[in-house]
PDB file of C-alpha atoms and ligand atoms in Angstrom:
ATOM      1  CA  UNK A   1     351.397  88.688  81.598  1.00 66.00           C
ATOM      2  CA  UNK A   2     349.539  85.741  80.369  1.00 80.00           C
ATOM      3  CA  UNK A   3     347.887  85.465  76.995  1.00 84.00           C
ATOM      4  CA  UNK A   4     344.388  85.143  77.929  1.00 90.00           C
ATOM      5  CA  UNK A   5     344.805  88.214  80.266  1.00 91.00           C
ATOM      6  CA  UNK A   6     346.245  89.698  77.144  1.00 92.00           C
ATOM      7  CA  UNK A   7     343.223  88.579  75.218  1.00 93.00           C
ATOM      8  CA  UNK A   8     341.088  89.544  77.837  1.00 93.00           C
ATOM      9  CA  UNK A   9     342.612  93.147  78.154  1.00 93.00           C
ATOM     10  CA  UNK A  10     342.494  93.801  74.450  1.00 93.00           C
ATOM     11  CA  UNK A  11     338.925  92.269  74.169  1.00 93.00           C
ATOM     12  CA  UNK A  12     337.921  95.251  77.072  1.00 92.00           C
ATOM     13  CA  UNK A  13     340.201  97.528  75.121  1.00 92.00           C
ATOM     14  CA  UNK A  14     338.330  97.022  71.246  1.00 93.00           C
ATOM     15  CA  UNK A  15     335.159  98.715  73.087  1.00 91.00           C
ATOM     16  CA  UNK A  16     336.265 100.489  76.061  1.00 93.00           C
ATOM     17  CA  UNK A  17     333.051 101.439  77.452  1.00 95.00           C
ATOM     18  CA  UNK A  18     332.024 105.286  79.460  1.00 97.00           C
ATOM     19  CA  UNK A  19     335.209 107.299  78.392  1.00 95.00           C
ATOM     20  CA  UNK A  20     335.399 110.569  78.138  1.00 95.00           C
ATOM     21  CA  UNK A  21     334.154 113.521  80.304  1.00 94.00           C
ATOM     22  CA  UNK A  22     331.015 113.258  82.105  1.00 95.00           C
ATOM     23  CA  UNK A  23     329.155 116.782  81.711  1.00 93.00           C
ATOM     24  CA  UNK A  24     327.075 117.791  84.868  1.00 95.00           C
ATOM     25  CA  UNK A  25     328.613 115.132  86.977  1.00 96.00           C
ATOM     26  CA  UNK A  26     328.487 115.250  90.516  1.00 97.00           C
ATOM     27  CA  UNK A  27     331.559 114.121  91.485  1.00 96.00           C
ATOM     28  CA  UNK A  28     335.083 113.513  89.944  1.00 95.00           C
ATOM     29  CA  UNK A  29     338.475 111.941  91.514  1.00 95.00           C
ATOM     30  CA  UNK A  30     342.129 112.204  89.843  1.00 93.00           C
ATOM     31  CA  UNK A  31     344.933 109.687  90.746  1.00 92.00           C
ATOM     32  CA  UNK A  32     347.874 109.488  89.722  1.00 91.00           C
ATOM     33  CA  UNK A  33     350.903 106.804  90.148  1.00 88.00           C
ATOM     34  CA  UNK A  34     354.507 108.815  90.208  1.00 85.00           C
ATOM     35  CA  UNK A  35     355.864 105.451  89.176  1.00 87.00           C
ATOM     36  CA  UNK A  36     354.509 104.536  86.285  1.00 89.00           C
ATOM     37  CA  UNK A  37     353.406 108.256  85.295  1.00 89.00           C
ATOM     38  CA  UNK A  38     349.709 106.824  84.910  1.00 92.00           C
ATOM     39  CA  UNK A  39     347.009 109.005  85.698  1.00 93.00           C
ATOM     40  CA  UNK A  40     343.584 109.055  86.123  1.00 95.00           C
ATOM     41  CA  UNK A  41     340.132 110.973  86.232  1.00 95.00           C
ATOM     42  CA  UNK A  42     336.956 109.412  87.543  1.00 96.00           C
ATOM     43  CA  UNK A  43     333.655 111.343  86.817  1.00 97.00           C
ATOM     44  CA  UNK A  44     330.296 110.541  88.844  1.00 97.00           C
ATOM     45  CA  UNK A  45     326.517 111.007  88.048  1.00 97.00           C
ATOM     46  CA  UNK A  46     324.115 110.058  90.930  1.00 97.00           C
ATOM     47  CA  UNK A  47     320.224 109.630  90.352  1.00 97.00           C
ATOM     48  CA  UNK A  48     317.593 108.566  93.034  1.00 96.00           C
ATOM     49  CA  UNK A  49     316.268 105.397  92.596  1.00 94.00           C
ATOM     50  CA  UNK A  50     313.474 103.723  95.094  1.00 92.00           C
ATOM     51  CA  UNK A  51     314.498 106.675  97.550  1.00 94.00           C
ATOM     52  CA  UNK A  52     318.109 105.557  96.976  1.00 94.00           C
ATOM     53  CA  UNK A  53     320.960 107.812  95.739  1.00 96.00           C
ATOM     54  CA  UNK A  54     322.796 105.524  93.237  1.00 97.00           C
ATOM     55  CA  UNK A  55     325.061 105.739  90.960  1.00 98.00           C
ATOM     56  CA  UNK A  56     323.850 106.774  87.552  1.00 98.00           C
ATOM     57  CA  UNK A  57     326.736 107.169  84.796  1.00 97.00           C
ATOM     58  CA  UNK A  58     330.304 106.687  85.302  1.00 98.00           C
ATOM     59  CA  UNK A  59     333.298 107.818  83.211  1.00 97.00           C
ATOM     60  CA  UNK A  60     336.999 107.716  82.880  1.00 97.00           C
ATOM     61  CA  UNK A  61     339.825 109.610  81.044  1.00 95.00           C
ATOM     62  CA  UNK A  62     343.473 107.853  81.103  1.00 92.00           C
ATOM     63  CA  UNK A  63     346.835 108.258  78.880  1.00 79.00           C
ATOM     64  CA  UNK A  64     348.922 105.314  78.849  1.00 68.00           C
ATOM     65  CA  UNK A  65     348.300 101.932  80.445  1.00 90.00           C
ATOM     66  CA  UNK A  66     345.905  99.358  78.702  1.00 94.00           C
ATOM     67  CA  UNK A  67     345.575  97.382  82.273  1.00 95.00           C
ATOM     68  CA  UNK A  68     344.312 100.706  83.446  1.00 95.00           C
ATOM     69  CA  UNK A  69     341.840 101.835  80.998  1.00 96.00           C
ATOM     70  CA  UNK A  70     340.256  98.114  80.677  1.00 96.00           C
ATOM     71  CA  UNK A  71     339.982  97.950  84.446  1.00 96.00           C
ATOM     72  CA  UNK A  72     338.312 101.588  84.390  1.00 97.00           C
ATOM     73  CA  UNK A  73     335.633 100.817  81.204  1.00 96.00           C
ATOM     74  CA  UNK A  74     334.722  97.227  83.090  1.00 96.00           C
ATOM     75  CA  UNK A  75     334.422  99.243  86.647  1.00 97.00           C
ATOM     76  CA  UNK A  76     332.522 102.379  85.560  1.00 97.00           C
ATOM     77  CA  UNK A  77     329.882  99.400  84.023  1.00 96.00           C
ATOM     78  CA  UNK A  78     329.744  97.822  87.518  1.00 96.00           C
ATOM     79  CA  UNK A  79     329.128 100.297  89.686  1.00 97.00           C
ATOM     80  CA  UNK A  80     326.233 101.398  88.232  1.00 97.00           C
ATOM     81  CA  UNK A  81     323.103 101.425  89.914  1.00 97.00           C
ATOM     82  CA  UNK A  82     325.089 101.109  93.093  1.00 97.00           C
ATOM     83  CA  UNK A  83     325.159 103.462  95.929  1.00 97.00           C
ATOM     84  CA  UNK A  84     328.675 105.106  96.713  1.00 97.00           C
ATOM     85  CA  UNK A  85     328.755 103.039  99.741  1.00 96.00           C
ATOM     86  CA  UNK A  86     328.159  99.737  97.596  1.00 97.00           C
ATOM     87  CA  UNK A  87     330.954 101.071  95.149  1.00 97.00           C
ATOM     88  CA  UNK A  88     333.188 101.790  97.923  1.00 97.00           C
ATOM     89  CA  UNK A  89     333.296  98.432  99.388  1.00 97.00           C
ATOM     90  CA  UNK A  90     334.451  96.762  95.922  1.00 96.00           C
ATOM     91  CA  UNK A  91     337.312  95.807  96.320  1.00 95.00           C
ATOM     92  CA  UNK A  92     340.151  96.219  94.147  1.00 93.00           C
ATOM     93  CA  UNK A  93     339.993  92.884  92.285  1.00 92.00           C
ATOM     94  CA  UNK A  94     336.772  93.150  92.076  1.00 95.00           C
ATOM     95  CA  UNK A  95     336.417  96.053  90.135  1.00 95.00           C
ATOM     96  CA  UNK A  96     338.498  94.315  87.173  1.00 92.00           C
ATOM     97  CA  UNK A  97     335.601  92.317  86.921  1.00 89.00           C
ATOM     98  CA  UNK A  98     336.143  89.846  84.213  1.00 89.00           C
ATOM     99  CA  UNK A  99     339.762  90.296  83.639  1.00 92.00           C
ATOM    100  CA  UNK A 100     340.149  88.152  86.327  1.00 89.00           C
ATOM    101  CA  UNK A 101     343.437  87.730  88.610  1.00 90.00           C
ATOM    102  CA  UNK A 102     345.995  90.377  87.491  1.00 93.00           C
ATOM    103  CA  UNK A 103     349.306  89.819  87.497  1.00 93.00           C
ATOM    104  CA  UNK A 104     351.320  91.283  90.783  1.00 93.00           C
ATOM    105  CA  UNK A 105     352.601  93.797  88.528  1.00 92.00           C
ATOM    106  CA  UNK A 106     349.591  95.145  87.415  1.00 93.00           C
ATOM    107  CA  UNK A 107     347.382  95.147  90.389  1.00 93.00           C
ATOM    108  CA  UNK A 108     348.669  98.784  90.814  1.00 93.00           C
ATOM    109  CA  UNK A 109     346.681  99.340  87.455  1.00 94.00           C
ATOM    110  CA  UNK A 110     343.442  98.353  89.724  1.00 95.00           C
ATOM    111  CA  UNK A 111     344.137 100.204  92.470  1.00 94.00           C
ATOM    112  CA  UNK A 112     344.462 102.958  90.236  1.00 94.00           C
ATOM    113  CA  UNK A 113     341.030 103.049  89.355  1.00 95.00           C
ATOM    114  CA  UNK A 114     340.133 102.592  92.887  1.00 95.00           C
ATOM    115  CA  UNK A 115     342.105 105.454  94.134  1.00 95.00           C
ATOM    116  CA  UNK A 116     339.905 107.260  91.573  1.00 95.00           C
ATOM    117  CA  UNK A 117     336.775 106.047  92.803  1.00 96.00           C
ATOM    118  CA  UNK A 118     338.099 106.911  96.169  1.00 95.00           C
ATOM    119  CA  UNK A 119     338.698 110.534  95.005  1.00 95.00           C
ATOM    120  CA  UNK A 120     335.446 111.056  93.813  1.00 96.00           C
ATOM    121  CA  UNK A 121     333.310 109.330  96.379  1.00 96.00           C
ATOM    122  CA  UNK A 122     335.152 109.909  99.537  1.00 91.00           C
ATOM    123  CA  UNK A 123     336.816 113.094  98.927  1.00 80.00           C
ATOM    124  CA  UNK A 124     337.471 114.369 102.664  1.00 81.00           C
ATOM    125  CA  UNK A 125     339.694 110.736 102.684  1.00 79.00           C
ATOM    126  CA  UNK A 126     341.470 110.984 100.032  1.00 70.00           C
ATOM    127  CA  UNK A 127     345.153 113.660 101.019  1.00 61.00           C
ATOM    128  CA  UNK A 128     344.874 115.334  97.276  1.00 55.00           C
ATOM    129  CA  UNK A 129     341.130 117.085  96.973  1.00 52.00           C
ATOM    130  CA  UNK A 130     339.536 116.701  93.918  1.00 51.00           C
ATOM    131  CA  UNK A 131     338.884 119.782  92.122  1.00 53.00           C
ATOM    132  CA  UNK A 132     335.041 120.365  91.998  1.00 59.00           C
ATOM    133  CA  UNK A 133     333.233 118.792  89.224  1.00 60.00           C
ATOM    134  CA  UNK A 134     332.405 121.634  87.472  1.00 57.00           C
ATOM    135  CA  UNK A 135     336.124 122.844  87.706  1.00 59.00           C
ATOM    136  CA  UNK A 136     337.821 119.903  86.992  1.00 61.00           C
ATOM    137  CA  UNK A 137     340.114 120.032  83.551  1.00 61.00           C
ATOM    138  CA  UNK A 138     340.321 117.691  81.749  1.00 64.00           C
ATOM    139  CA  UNK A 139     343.598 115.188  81.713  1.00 64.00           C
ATOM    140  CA  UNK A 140     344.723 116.743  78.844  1.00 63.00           C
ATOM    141  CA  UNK A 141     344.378 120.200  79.843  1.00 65.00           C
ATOM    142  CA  UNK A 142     346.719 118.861  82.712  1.00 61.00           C
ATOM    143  CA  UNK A 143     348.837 117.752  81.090  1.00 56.00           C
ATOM    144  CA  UNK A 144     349.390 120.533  78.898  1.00 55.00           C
ATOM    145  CA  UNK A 145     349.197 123.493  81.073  1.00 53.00           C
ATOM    146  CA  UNK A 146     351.789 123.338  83.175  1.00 50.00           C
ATOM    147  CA  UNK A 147     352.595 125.416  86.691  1.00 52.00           C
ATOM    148  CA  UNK A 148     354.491 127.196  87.184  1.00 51.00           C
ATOM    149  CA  UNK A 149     357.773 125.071  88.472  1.00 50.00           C
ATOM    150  CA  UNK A 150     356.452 121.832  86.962  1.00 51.00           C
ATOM    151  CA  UNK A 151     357.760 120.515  83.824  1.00 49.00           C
ATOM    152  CA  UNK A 152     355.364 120.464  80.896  1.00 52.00           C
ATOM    153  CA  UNK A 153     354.960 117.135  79.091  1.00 53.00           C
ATOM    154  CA  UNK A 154     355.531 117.259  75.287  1.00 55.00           C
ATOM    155  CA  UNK A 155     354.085 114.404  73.310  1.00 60.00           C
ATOM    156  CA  UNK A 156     356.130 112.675  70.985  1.00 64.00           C
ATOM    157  CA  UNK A 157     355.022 111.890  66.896  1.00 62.00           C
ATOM    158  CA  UNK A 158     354.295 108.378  66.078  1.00 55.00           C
ATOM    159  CA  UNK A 159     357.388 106.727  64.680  1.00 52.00           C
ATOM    160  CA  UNK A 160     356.651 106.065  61.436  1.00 45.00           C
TER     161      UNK A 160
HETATM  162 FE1  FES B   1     350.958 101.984  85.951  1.00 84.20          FE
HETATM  163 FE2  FES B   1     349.209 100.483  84.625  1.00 84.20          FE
HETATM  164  S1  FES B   1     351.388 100.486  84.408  1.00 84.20           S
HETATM  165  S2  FES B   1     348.806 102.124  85.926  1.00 84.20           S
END
């Protein structure tokens, strides 16, 4: 990756914007990438505005990837204010907003945060349903509480 990606990343990163759980959200989408082990949760708050439904609040939750979690705090400040049709025809590269070109190897960051959008917006598209809003755990809770069958992720101490 080049530097001032890396700057631009980290520079996202030192005030990641709209993380967290959105409470009384209308919609929320989870992706995840089996490759990388990256997840993601997507929570969305309409409001009508000029007899449109737009987007009102966005927010994201993510373990892991810094590509990821910039792209998501730039994208949940763009589509605001935008219907979910306006938000749905972003397209990937544009929803990393100033970060600019990524890298081939970290488009599938982007597309990670689109595939959350996706979820939330366009659930009856999207093969894995979204749990409802009001159901939805958290990441962390998914990651803790595992099926039954599924292996439970344990999180490792610092090294010191
Ligand atoms: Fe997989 Fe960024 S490395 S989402």
């Amino acid at each position: 990756m080049n530097d001032d990606l890396q700057k631009r990343i980290q520079a996202a990163l030192a005030n990641p914007q709209n993380m967290g759980e959105l409470t009384g959200a209308d919609a929320v989408g989870t992706v995840g990438n089996a490759d990388c082990g990256e997840m993601l949760r997507l929570w969305v708050k309409f409001k009508e505005q000029n007899g449109k439904k737009v987007i009102d609040r966005a927010t994201f939750q993510s373990f892991g990837c810094e590509t990821a979690i910039a792209v998501a705090s730039l994208a949940t400040e763009l589509i605001r204010g935008k219907t979910a049709e306006e938000a749905l025809a972003l397209k990937t590269e544009e929803l990393a907003g100033e970060l600019g070109p990524l890298p081939p190897m970290k488009i599938h960051c982007a597309q990670l945060v689109e595939g959350a959008l996706r979820s939330a917006l366009e659930p009856e598209k999207v093969e894995d349903k979204p749990a409802s809003p009001a159901k939805a755990p958290t990441l962390l809770d998914s990651f803790s509480r595992p099926k039954d069958g599924t292996v439970k992720l344990t999180f490792l101490d610092e090294e010191k």
